[in-house]
Amino acid sequence: MDATDPKDIVRRGYDVVSLRYDEAYGAETKYHSLLVDLCGRVPTGGTVLDVGCGSGVPVARTLAAAGYRVTGIDISEVQIRRAREQVPQVEFIRADATTASFDAASFDAVVSFFALIHVPLTEQPPLLRKIAEWLRPGGCFVATMGHGEWTGTEENWLGGGAPMWWSHADAATNREWITQAGLVVEHEEFIPEGDGGHALFRAYRPWQSKVT
């Protein structure tokens, strides 16, 4: 464990504030409109990968209840343990998404809500290329990413007694990275939060193009 490694800071931070995070951000109700929209785009029974799945609520639980085959991946051991307890019908993997491996064209959709903003900037484009490869042609990618460029740490995140680390590019750069990964951006919007906010992207893997 390296206290200066951003990924260790993120992992340990979520280990500490897992329950507090769900309470602070309304785990039972958040992302409702995004999940309704996704369910309207992906046929029931399809496969969905949740990158940065957290405690499994509400994303994995909602999608599994709607008939999807869901896989969740998260760097936090505590988040994964809670996810397995709360959504036992879903496969949850404790791993760093940037080093994870899945078969090409194995998912109908990949979602990532407020997780890519914890990935070092240099590792985000390669991860997006991997996500594009994991998607089937026509598959959908939905993610929240940075709206403004910023990298920094909050020492006592959510009052939980542990620091948290973020790193994100601006919306234009994120859009370029998604496009360079071989995906087509079909929707982008600003999601406000406090004094700032994030960029929501919905993209898809084209049927005829080759992911680079």
PDB file of N, CA and C in Angstrom, residues 153-199:
ATOM      1  N   THR A 153      -7.151  16.650  -4.267  1.00  0.00           N
ATOM      2  CA  THR A 153      -7.474  15.780  -3.139  1.00  0.00           C
ATOM      3  C   THR A 153      -8.287  16.549  -2.107  1.00  0.00           C
ATOM      4  N   GLU A 154      -9.266  15.869  -1.515  1.00  0.00           N
ATOM      5  CA  GLU A 154      -9.967  16.405  -0.351  1.00  0.00           C
ATOM      6  C   GLU A 154      -9.571  15.553   0.847  1.00  0.00           C
ATOM      7  N   GLU A 155      -9.064  16.194   1.888  1.00  0.00           N
ATOM      8  CA  GLU A 155      -8.434  15.447   2.977  1.00  0.00           C
ATOM      9  C   GLU A 155      -9.418  14.685   3.856  1.00  0.00           C
ATOM     10  N   ASN A 156     -10.610  15.211   4.039  1.00  0.00           N
ATOM     11  CA  ASN A 156     -11.587  14.550   4.925  1.00  0.00           C
ATOM     12  C   ASN A 156     -12.914  14.449   4.181  1.00  0.00           C
ATOM     13  N   TRP A 157     -12.931  13.596   3.181  1.00  0.00           N
ATOM     14  CA  TRP A 157     -14.070  13.522   2.274  1.00  0.00           C
ATOM     15  C   TRP A 157     -15.322  13.017   2.991  1.00  0.00           C
ATOM     16  N   LEU A 158     -16.399  13.750   2.839  1.00  0.00           N
ATOM     17  CA  LEU A 158     -17.688  13.434   3.450  1.00  0.00           C
ATOM     18  C   LEU A 158     -17.602  13.325   4.967  1.00  0.00           C
ATOM     19  N   GLY A 159     -16.555  13.899   5.538  1.00  0.00           N
ATOM     20  CA  GLY A 159     -16.377  13.826   6.983  1.00  0.00           C
ATOM     21  C   GLY A 159     -16.073  12.432   7.477  1.00  0.00           C
ATOM     22  N   GLY A 160     -15.591  11.579   6.569  1.00  0.00           N
ATOM     23  CA  GLY A 160     -15.376  10.183   6.941  1.00  0.00           C
ATOM     24  C   GLY A 160     -14.011   9.877   7.515  1.00  0.00           C
ATOM     25  N   GLY A 161     -13.127  10.892   7.536  1.00  0.00           N
ATOM     26  CA  GLY A 161     -11.819  10.677   8.132  1.00  0.00           C
ATOM     27  C   GLY A 161     -10.765  10.141   7.186  1.00  0.00           C
ATOM     28  N   ALA A 162     -11.058  10.110   5.881  1.00  0.00           N
ATOM     29  CA  ALA A 162     -10.092   9.632   4.895  1.00  0.00           C
ATOM     30  C   ALA A 162     -10.074  10.583   3.703  1.00  0.00           C
ATOM     31  N   PRO A 163      -8.923  10.717   3.041  1.00  0.00           N
ATOM     32  CA  PRO A 163      -8.862  11.579   1.862  1.00  0.00           C
ATOM     33  C   PRO A 163      -9.462  10.899   0.625  1.00  0.00           C
ATOM     34  N   MET A 164      -9.765  11.721  -0.373  1.00  0.00           N
ATOM     35  CA  MET A 164     -10.205  11.211  -1.672  1.00  0.00           C
ATOM     36  C   MET A 164      -9.503  12.005  -2.756  1.00  0.00           C
ATOM     37  N   TRP A 165      -9.298  11.369  -3.882  1.00  0.00           N
ATOM     38  CA  TRP A 165      -8.525  11.951  -4.992  1.00  0.00           C
ATOM     39  C   TRP A 165      -9.333  11.883  -6.284  1.00  0.00           C
ATOM     40  N   TRP A 166      -9.263  12.948  -7.059  1.00  0.00           N
ATOM     41  CA  TRP A 166      -9.953  13.007  -8.361  1.00  0.00           C
ATOM     42  C   TRP A 166      -8.995  13.511  -9.428  1.00  0.00           C
ATOM     43  N   SER A 167      -9.275  13.141 -10.664  1.00  0.00           N
ATOM     44  CA  SER A 167      -8.529  13.691 -11.787  1.00  0.00           C
ATOM     45  C   SER A 167      -9.401  13.608 -13.026  1.00  0.00           C
ATOM     46  N   HIS A 168      -9.741  14.765 -13.597  1.00  0.00           N
ATOM     47  CA  HIS A 168     -10.559  14.713 -14.804  1.00  0.00           C
ATOM     48  C   HIS A 168     -10.213  15.836 -15.768  1.00  0.00           C
ATOM     49  N   ALA A 169     -10.373  15.530 -17.039  1.00  0.00           N
ATOM     50  CA  ALA A 169     -10.178  16.502 -18.105  1.00  0.00           C
ATOM     51  C   ALA A 169     -11.467  17.286 -18.295  1.00  0.00           C
ATOM     52  N   ASP A 170     -11.445  18.250 -19.204  1.00  0.00           N
ATOM     53  CA  ASP A 170     -12.663  18.993 -19.494  1.00  0.00           C
ATOM     54  C   ASP A 170     -13.534  18.211 -20.477  1.00  0.00           C
ATOM     55  N   ALA A 171     -14.750  18.687 -20.673  1.00  0.00           N
ATOM     56  CA  ALA A 171     -15.723  17.950 -21.477  1.00  0.00           C
ATOM     57  C   ALA A 171     -15.250  17.758 -22.914  1.00  0.00           C
ATOM     58  N   ALA A 172     -14.640  18.797 -23.501  1.00  0.00           N
ATOM     59  CA  ALA A 172     -14.188  18.692 -24.895  1.00  0.00           C
ATOM     60  C   ALA A 172     -13.121  17.620 -25.039  1.00  0.00           C
ATOM     61  N   THR A 173     -12.199  17.545 -24.084  1.00  0.00           N
ATOM     62  CA  THR A 173     -11.157  16.522 -24.130  1.00  0.00           C
ATOM     63  C   THR A 173     -11.759  15.133 -23.955  1.00  0.00           C
ATOM     64  N   ASN A 174     -12.697  14.997 -23.027  1.00  0.00           N
ATOM     65  CA  ASN A 174     -13.352  13.701 -22.833  1.00  0.00           C
ATOM     66  C   ASN A 174     -14.080  13.249 -24.093  1.00  0.00           C
ATOM     67  N   ARG A 175     -14.758  14.187 -24.742  1.00  0.00           N
ATOM     68  CA  ARG A 175     -15.464  13.862 -25.979  1.00  0.00           C
ATOM     69  C   ARG A 175     -14.478  13.371 -27.039  1.00  0.00           C
ATOM     70  N   GLU A 176     -13.338  14.045 -27.120  1.00  0.00           N
ATOM     71  CA  GLU A 176     -12.309  13.640 -28.083  1.00  0.00           C
ATOM     72  C   GLU A 176     -11.771  12.254 -27.762  1.00  0.00           C
ATOM     73  N   TRP A 177     -11.536  11.981 -26.475  1.00  0.00           N
ATOM     74  CA  TRP A 177     -11.028  10.665 -26.083  1.00  0.00           C
ATOM     75  C   TRP A 177     -12.023   9.560 -26.418  1.00  0.00           C
ATOM     76  N   ILE A 178     -13.300   9.812 -26.153  1.00  0.00           N
ATOM     77  CA  ILE A 178     -14.323   8.807 -26.464  1.00  0.00           C
ATOM     78  C   ILE A 178     -14.352   8.533 -27.964  1.00  0.00           C
ATOM     79  N   THR A 179     -14.274   9.580 -28.748  1.00  0.00           N
ATOM     80  CA  THR A 179     -14.283   9.441 -30.207  1.00  0.00           C
ATOM     81  C   THR A 179     -13.046   8.699 -30.695  1.00  0.00           C
ATOM     82  N   GLN A 180     -11.893   9.054 -30.154  1.00  0.00           N
ATOM     83  CA  GLN A 180     -10.658   8.393 -30.550  1.00  0.00           C
ATOM     84  C   GLN A 180     -10.652   6.911 -30.180  1.00  0.00           C
ATOM     85  N   ALA A 181     -11.421   6.553 -29.153  1.00  0.00           N
ATOM     86  CA  ALA A 181     -11.519   5.150 -28.754  1.00  0.00           C
ATOM     87  C   ALA A 181     -12.329   4.326 -29.764  1.00  0.00           C
ATOM     88  N   GLY A 182     -13.016   5.012 -30.673  1.00  0.00           N
ATOM     89  CA  GLY A 182     -13.794   4.319 -31.687  1.00  0.00           C
ATOM     90  C   GLY A 182     -15.285   4.345 -31.455  1.00  0.00           C
ATOM     91  N   LEU A 183     -15.735   5.173 -30.502  1.00  0.00           N
ATOM     92  CA  LEU A 183     -17.160   5.277 -30.199  1.00  0.00           C
ATOM     93  C   LEU A 183     -17.733   6.555 -30.796  1.00  0.00           C
ATOM     94  N   VAL A 184     -19.033   6.562 -30.990  1.00  0.00           N
ATOM     95  CA  VAL A 184     -19.731   7.724 -31.531  1.00  0.00           C
ATOM     96  C   VAL A 184     -20.559   8.356 -30.414  1.00  0.00           C
ATOM     97  N   VAL A 185     -20.260   9.601 -30.094  1.00  0.00           N
ATOM     98  CA  VAL A 185     -21.017  10.314 -29.060  1.00  0.00           C
ATOM     99  C   VAL A 185     -22.348  10.770 -29.653  1.00  0.00           C
ATOM    100  N   GLU A 186     -23.445  10.336 -29.042  1.00  0.00           N
ATOM    101  CA  GLU A 186     -24.761  10.735 -29.527  1.00  0.00           C
ATOM    102  C   GLU A 186     -25.484  11.678 -28.578  1.00  0.00           C
ATOM    103  N   HIS A 187     -24.964  11.821 -27.352  1.00  0.00           N
ATOM    104  CA  HIS A 187     -25.611  12.728 -26.394  1.00  0.00           C
ATOM    105  C   HIS A 187     -24.593  13.181 -25.364  1.00  0.00           C
ATOM    106  N   GLU A 188     -24.659  14.466 -25.021  1.00  0.00           N
ATOM    107  CA  GLU A 188     -23.805  15.026 -23.979  1.00  0.00           C
ATOM    108  C   GLU A 188     -24.605  16.081 -23.223  1.00  0.00           C
ATOM    109  N   GLU A 189     -24.490  16.061 -21.896  1.00  0.00           N
ATOM    110  CA  GLU A 189     -25.175  17.077 -21.109  1.00  0.00           C
ATOM    111  C   GLU A 189     -24.412  17.371 -19.832  1.00  0.00           C
ATOM    112  N   PHE A 190     -24.690  18.515 -19.251  1.00  0.00           N
ATOM    113  CA  PHE A 190     -24.058  18.936 -18.007  1.00  0.00           C
ATOM    114  C   PHE A 190     -24.899  18.468 -16.835  1.00  0.00           C
ATOM    115  N   ILE A 191     -24.267  17.807 -15.881  1.00  0.00           N
ATOM    116  CA  ILE A 191     -24.927  17.335 -14.666  1.00  0.00           C
ATOM    117  C   ILE A 191     -24.437  18.196 -13.510  1.00  0.00           C
ATOM    118  N   PRO A 192     -25.256  19.108 -12.997  1.00  0.00           N
ATOM    119  CA  PRO A 192     -24.792  20.002 -11.930  1.00  0.00           C
ATOM    120  C   PRO A 192     -24.578  19.264 -10.616  1.00  0.00           C
ATOM    121  N   GLU A 193     -23.591  19.731  -9.866  1.00  0.00           N
ATOM    122  CA  GLU A 193     -23.347  19.208  -8.513  1.00  0.00           C
ATOM    123  C   GLU A 193     -22.661  20.307  -7.713  1.00  0.00           C
ATOM    124  N   GLY A 194     -23.293  20.780  -6.666  1.00  0.00           N
ATOM    125  CA  GLY A 194     -22.720  21.837  -5.852  1.00  0.00           C
ATOM    126  C   GLY A 194     -22.444  23.079  -6.686  1.00  0.00           C
ATOM    127  N   ASP A 195     -21.222  23.594  -6.590  1.00  0.00           N
ATOM    128  CA  ASP A 195     -20.828  24.773  -7.345  1.00  0.00           C
ATOM    129  C   ASP A 195     -20.333  24.431  -8.746  1.00  0.00           C
ATOM    130  N   GLY A 196     -20.274  23.162  -9.067  1.00  0.00           N
ATOM    131  CA  GLY A 196     -19.782  22.736 -10.377  1.00  0.00           C
ATOM    132  C   GLY A 196     -20.659  21.656 -10.972  1.00  0.00           C
ATOM    133  N   GLY A 197     -20.018  20.667 -11.540  1.00  0.00           N
ATOM    134  CA  GLY A 197     -20.782  19.579 -12.126  1.00  0.00           C
ATOM    135  C   GLY A 197     -19.914  18.685 -12.989  1.00  0.00           C
ATOM    136  N   HIS A 198     -20.555  17.766 -13.682  1.00  0.00           N
ATOM    137  CA  HIS A 198     -19.874  16.783 -14.504  1.00  0.00           C
ATOM    138  C   HIS A 198     -20.522  16.712 -15.884  1.00  0.00           C
ATOM    139  N   ALA A 199     -19.836  16.056 -16.786  1.00  0.00           N
ATOM    140  CA  ALA A 199     -20.370  15.856 -18.128  1.00  0.00           C
ATOM    141  C   ALA A 199     -20.874  14.426 -18.252  1.00  0.00           C
TER     142      ALA A 199
END
